[in-house]
PDB file of C-alpha atoms in Angstrom:
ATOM      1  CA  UNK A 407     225.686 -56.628  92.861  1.00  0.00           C
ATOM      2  CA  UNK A 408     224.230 -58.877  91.169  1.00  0.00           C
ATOM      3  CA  UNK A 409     220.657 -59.766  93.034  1.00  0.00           C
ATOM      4  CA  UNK A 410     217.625 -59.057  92.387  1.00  0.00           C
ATOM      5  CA  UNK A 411     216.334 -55.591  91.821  1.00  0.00           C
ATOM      6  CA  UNK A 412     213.547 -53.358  91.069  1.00  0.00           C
ATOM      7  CA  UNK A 413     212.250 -49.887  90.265  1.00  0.00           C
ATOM      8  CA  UNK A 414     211.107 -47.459  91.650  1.00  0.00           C
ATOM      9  CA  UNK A 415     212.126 -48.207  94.925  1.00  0.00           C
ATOM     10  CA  UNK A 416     208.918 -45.720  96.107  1.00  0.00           C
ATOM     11  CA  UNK A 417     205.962 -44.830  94.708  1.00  0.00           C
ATOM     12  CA  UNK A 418     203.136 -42.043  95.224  1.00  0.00           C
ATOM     13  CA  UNK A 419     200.545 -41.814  93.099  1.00  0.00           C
ATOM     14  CA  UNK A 420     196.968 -40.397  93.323  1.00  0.00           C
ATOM     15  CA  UNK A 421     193.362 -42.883  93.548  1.00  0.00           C
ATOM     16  CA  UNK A 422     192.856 -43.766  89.855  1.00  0.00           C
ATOM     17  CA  UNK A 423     196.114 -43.323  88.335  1.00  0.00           C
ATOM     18  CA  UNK A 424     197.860 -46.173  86.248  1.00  0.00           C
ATOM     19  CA  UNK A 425     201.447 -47.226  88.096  1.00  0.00           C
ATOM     20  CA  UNK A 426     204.061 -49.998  86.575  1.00  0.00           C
ATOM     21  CA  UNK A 427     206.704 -51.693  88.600  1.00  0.00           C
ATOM     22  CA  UNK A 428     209.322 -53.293  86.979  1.00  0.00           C
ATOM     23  CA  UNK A 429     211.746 -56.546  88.170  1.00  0.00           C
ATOM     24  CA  UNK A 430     215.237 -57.470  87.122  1.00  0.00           C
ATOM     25  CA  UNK A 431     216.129 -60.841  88.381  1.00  0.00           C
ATOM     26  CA  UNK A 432     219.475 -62.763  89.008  1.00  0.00           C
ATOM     27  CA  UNK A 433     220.428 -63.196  85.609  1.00  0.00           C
ATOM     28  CA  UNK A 434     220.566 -67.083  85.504  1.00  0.00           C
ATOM     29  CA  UNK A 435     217.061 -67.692  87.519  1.00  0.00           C
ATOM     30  CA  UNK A 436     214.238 -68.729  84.991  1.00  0.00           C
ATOM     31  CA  UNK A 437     211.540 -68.088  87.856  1.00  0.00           C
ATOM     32  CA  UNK A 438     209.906 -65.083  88.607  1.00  0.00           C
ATOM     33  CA  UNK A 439     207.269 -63.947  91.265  1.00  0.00           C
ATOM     34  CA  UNK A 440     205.541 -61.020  92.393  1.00  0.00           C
ATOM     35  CA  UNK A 441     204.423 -61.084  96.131  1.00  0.00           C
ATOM     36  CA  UNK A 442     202.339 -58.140  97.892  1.00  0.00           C
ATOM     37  CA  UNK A 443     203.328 -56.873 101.551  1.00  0.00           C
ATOM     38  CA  UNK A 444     201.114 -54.817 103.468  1.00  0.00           C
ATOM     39  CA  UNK A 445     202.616 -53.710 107.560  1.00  0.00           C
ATOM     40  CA  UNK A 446     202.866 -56.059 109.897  1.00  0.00           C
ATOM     41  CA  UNK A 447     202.397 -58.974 107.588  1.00  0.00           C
ATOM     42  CA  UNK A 448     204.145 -61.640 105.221  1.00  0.00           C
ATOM     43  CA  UNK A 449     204.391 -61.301 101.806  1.00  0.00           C
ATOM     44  CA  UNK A 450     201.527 -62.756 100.202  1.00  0.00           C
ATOM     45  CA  UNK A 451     201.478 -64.584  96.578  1.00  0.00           C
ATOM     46  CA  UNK A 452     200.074 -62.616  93.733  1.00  0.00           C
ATOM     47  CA  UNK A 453     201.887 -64.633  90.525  1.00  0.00           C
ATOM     48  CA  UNK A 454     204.590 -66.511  88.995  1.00  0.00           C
ATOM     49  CA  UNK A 455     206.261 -66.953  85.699  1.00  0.00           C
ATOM     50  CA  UNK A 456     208.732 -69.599  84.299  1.00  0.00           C
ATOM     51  CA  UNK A 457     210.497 -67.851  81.254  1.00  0.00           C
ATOM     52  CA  UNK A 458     207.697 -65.876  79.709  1.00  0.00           C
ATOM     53  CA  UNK A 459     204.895 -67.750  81.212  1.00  0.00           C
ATOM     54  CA  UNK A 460     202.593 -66.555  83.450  1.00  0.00           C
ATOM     55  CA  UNK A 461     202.088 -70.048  85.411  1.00  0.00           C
ATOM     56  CA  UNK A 462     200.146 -68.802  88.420  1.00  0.00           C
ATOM     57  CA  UNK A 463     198.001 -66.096  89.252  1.00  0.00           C
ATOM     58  CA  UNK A 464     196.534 -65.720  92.827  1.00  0.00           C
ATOM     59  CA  UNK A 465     192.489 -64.599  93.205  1.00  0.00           C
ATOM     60  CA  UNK A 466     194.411 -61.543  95.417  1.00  0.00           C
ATOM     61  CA  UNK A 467     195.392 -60.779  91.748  1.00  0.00           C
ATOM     62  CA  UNK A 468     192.317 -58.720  90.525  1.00  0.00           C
ATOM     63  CA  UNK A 469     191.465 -57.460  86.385  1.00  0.00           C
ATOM     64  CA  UNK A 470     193.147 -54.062  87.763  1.00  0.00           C
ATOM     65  CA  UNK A 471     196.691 -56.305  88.011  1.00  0.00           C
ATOM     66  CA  UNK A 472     198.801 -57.446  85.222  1.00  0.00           C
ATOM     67  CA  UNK A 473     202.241 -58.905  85.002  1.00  0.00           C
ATOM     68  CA  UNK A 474     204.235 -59.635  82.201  1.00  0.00           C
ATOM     69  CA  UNK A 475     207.978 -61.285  81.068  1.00  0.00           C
ATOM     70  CA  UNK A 476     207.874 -60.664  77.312  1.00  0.00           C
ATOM     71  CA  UNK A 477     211.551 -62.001  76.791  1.00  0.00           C
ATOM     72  CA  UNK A 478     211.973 -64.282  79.844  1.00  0.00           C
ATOM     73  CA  UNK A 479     214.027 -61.782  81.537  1.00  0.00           C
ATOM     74  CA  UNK A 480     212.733 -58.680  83.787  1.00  0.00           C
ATOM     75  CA  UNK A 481     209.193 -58.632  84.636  1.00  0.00           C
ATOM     76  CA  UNK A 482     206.826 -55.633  84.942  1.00  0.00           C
ATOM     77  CA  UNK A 483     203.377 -55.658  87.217  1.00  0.00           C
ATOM     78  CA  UNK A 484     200.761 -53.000  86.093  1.00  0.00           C
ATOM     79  CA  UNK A 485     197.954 -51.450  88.495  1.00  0.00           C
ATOM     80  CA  UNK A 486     195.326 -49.653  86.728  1.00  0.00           C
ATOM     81  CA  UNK A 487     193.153 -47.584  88.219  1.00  0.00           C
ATOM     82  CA  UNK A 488     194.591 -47.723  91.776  1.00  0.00           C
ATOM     83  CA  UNK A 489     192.858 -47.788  94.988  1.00  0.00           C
ATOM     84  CA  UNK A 490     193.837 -46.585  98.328  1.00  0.00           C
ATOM     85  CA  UNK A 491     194.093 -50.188  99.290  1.00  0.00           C
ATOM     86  CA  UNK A 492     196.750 -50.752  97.187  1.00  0.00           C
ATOM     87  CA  UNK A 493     199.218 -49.108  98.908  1.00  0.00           C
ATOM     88  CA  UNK A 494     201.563 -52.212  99.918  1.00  0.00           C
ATOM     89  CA  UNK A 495     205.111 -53.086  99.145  1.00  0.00           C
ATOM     90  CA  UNK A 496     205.429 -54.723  96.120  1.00  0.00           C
ATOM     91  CA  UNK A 497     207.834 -57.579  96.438  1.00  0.00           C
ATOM     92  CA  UNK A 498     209.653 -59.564  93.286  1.00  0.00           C
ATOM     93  CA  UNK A 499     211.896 -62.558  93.521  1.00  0.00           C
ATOM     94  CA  UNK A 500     213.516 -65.076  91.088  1.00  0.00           C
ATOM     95  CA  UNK A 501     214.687 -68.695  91.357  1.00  0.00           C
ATOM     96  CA  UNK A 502     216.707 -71.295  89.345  1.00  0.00           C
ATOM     97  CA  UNK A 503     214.073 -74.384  88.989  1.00  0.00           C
ATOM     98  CA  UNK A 504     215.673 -77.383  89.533  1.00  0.00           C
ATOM     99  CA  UNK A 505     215.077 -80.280  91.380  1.00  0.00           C
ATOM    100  CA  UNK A 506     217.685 -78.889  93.925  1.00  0.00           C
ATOM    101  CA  UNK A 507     216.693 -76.134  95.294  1.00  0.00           C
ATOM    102  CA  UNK A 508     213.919 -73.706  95.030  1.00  0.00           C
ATOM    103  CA  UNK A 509     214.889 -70.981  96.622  1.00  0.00           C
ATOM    104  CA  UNK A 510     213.490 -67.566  96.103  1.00  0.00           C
ATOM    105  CA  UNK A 511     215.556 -64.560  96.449  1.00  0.00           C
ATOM    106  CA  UNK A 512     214.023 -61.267  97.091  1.00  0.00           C
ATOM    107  CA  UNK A 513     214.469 -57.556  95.946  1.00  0.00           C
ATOM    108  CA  UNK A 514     214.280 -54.153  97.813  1.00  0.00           C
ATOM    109  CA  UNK A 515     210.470 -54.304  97.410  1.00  0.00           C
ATOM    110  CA  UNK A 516     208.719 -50.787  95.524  1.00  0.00           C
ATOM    111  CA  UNK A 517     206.785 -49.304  98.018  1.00  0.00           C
ATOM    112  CA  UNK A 518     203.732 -47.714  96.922  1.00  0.00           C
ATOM    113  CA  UNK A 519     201.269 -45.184  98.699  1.00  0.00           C
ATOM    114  CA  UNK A 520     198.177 -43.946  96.956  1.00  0.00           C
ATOM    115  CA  UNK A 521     196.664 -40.802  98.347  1.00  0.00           C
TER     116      UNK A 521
ATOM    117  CA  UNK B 220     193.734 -69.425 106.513  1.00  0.00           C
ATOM    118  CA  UNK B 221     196.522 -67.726 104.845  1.00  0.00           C
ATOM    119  CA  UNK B 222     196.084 -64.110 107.027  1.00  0.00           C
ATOM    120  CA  UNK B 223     198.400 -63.291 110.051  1.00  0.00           C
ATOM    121  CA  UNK B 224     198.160 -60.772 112.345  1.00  0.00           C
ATOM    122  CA  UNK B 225     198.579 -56.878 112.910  1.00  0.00           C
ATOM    123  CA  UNK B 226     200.313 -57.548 115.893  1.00  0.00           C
ATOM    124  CA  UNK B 227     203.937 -59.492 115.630  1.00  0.00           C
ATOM    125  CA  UNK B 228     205.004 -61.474 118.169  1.00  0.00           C
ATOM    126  CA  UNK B 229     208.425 -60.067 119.676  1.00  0.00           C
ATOM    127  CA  UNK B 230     211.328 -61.751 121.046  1.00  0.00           C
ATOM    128  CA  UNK B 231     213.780 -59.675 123.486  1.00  0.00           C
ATOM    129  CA  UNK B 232     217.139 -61.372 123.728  1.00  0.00           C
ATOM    130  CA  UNK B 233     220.328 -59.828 125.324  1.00  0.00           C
ATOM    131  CA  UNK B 234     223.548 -59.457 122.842  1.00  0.00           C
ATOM    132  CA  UNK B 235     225.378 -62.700 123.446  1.00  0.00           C
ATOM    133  CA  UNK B 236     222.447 -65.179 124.007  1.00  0.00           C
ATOM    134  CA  UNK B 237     220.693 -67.881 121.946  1.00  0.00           C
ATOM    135  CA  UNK B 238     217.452 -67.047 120.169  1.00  0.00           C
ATOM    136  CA  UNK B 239     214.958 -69.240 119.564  1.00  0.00           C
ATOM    137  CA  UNK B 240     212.116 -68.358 116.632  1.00  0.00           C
ATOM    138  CA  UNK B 241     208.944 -70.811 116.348  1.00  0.00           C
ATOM    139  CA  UNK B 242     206.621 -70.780 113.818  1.00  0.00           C
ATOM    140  CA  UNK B 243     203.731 -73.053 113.028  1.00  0.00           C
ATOM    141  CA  UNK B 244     202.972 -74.366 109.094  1.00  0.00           C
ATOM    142  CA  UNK B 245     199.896 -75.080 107.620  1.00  0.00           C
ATOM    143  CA  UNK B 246     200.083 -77.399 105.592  1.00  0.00           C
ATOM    144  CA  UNK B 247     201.241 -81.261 106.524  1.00  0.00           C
ATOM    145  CA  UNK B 248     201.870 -82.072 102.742  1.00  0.00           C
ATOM    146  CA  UNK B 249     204.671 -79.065 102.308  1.00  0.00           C
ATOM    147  CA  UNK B 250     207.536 -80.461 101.560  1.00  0.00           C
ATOM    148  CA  UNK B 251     210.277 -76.983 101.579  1.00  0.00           C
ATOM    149  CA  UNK B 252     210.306 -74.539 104.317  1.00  0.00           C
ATOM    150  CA  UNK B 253     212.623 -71.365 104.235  1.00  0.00           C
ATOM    151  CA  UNK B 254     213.497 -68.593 106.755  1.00  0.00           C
ATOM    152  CA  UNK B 255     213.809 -65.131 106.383  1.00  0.00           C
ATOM    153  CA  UNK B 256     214.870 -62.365 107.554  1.00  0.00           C
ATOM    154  CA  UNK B 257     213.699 -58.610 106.997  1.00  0.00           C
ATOM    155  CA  UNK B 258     214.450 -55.563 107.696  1.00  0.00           C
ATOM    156  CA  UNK B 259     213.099 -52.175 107.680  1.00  0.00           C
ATOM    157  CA  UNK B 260     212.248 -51.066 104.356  1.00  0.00           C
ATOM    158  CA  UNK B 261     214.014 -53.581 102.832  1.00  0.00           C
ATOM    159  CA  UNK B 262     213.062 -57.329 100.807  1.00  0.00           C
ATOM    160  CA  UNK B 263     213.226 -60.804 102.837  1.00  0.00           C
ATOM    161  CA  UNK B 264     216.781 -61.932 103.230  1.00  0.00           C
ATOM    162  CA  UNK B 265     217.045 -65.920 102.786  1.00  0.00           C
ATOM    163  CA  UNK B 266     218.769 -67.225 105.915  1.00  0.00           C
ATOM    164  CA  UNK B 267     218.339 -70.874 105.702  1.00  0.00           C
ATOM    165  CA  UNK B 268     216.114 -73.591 104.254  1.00  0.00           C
ATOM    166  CA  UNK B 269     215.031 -77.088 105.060  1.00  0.00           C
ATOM    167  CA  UNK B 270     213.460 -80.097 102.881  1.00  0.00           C
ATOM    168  CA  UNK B 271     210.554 -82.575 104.187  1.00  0.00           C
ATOM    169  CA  UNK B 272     213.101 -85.427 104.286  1.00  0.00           C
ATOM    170  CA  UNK B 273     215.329 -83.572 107.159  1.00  0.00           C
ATOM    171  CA  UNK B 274     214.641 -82.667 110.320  1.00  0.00           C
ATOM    172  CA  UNK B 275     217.661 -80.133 111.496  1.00  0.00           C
ATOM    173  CA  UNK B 276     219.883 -78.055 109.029  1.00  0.00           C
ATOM    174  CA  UNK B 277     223.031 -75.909 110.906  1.00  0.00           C
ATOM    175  CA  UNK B 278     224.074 -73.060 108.646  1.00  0.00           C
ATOM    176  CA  UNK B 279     226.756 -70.126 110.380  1.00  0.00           C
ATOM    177  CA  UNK B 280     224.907 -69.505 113.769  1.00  0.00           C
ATOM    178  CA  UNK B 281     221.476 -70.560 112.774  1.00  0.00           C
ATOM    179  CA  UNK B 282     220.144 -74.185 112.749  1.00  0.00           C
ATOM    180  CA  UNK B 283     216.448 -74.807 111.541  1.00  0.00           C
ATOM    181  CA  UNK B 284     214.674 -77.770 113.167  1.00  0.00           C
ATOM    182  CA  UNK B 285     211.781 -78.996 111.397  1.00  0.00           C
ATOM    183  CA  UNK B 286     209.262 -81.176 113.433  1.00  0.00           C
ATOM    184  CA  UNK B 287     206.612 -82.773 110.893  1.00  0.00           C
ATOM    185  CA  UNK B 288     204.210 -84.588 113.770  1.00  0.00           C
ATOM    186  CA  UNK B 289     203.252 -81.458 115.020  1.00  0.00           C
ATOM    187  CA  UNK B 290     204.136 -79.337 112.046  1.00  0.00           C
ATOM    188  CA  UNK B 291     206.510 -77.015 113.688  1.00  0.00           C
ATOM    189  CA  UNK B 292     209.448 -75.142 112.541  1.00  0.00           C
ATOM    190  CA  UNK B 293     212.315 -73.747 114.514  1.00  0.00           C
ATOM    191  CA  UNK B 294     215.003 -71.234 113.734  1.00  0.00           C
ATOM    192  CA  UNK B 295     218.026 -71.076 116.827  1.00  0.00           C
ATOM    193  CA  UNK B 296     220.607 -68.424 116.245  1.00  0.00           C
ATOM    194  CA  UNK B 297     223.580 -68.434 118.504  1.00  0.00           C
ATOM    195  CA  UNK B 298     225.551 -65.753 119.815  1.00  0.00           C
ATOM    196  CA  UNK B 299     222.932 -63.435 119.015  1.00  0.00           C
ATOM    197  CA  UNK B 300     223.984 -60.081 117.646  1.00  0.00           C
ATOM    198  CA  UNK B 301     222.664 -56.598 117.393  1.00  0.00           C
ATOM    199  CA  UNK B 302     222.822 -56.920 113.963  1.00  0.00           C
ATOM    200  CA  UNK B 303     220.331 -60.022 114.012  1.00  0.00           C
ATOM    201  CA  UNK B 304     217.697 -57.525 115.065  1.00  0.00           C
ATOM    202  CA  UNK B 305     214.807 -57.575 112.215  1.00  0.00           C
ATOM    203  CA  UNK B 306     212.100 -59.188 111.674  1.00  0.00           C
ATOM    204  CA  UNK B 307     211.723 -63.371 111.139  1.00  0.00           C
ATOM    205  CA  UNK B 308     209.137 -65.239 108.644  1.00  0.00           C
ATOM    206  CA  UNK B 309     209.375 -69.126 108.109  1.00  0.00           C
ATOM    207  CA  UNK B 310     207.672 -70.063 104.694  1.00  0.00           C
ATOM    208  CA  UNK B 311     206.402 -73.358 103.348  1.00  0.00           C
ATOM    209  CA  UNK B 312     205.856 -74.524  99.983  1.00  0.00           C
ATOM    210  CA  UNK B 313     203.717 -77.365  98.581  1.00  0.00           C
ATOM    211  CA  UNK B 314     203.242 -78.736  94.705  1.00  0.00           C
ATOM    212  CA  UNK B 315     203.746 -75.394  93.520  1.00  0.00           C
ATOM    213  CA  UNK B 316     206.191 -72.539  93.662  1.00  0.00           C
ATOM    214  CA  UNK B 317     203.965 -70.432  95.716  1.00  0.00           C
ATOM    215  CA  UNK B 318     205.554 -69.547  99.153  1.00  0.00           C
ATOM    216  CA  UNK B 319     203.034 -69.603 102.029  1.00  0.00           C
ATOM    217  CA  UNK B 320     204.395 -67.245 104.995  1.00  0.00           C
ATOM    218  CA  UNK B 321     204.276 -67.416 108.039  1.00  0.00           C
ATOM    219  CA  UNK B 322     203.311 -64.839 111.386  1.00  0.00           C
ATOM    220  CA  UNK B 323     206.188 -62.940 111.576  1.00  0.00           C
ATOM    221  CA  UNK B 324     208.212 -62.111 114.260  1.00  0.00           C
ATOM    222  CA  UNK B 325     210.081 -59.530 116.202  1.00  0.00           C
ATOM    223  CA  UNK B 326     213.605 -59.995 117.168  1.00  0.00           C
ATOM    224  CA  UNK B 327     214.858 -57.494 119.677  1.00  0.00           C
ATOM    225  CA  UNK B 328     218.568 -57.411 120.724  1.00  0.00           C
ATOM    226  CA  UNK B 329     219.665 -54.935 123.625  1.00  0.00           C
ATOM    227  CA  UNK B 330     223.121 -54.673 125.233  1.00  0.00           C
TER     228      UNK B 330
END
């Protein structure tokens, strides 16, 4: 399979701790976003990057958040110091920019709860 | 704004029948809208997408109508199937690569 995927699928931490989610997207795609999910809504925006750079970072995305694509490749998004309302699935998808298409594809999501 | 509700709206179909999925867009500049599925625990599944420029797109069972004067987006499926049963976002993008979701909703198929 060959989509988009990410790790840890789940995630339970405690208020405080420091959690890192990583993203692996379809190999070709040079775009890369992170979107936040809480229940019984869409996925909202949180950033972007286009090879290694960080092009767009939502105000949702606060100084406890930070995302990263050292090599252009997988991603990883960083919560420090996590808060109860973090808990949220944590949504990452890729897409091939072009003037074709911009479609994003979507992983699994890593679900996180903090207690 | 950007928020949606707590509550989705549902659609109940019977196995067999056409659905029909509305959503309302924001924005009257966006120029891309996508739909998506998703399921239980699981990421959005693209199902179809649709530029400013067109107004109806037919993939395998679904067509997306798009209607710009009253910024309104449509997703039919045909022959609906249990397996269709999930929930249904449309999205819209604009000048960016942001996507801008929509109110979900509910599909519900019963024998």
């Amino acid at each position: 399979d060959t989509g988009v995927s990410q790790d840890p699928r789940h995630k339970i931490t405690k208020r405080g701790q420091n959690v890192t989610f990583r993203c692996d997207p379809i190999s070709e795609h040079n775009r890369l976003y992170w979107y936040r999910q809480t229940l019984g809504q869409g996925p909202e925006f949180l950033t972007y990057f286009q090879n290694e750079a960080q092009l767009e970072k939502s105000r949702l995305l606060s100084d406890r958040f930070s995302a990263e694509r050292p090599k252009g490749s997988f991603s990883t998004l960083e919560i420090q110091r996590t808060e109860q309302g973090d808990s949220a699935m944590y949504l990452c998808a890729s897409s091939l920019a072009d003037s074709l298409t911009q479609t994003q594809y979507f992983g699994p999501g890593t679900r996180l709860l903090v207690l | 704004g950007e928020s949606v509700g707590l509550h989705l709206p549902t659609l109940s179909v019977q196995e067999g029948d056409n659905s029909i999925i509305n959503c309302a867009y924001s924005n009257s500049a966006s120029d891309y809208f996508i739909w998506y599925k998703q399921e239980s625990g699981k990421g959005p599944q693209f199902i179809i997408d649709i530029r400013s420029n067109m107004d109806k797109r037919q993939g395998q069972r679904v067509t997306v109508l798009l209607n710009k004067t009253v910024k309104h987006l449509s997703l039919q499926i045909a022959a609906t199937q249990p397996g269709d049963s999930a929930v249904y976002f449309c999205a819209e993008n604009y000048n960016t690569d942001k996507l801008i979701f929509g109110t979900g909703t509910r599909l519900q198929v019963f024998p």
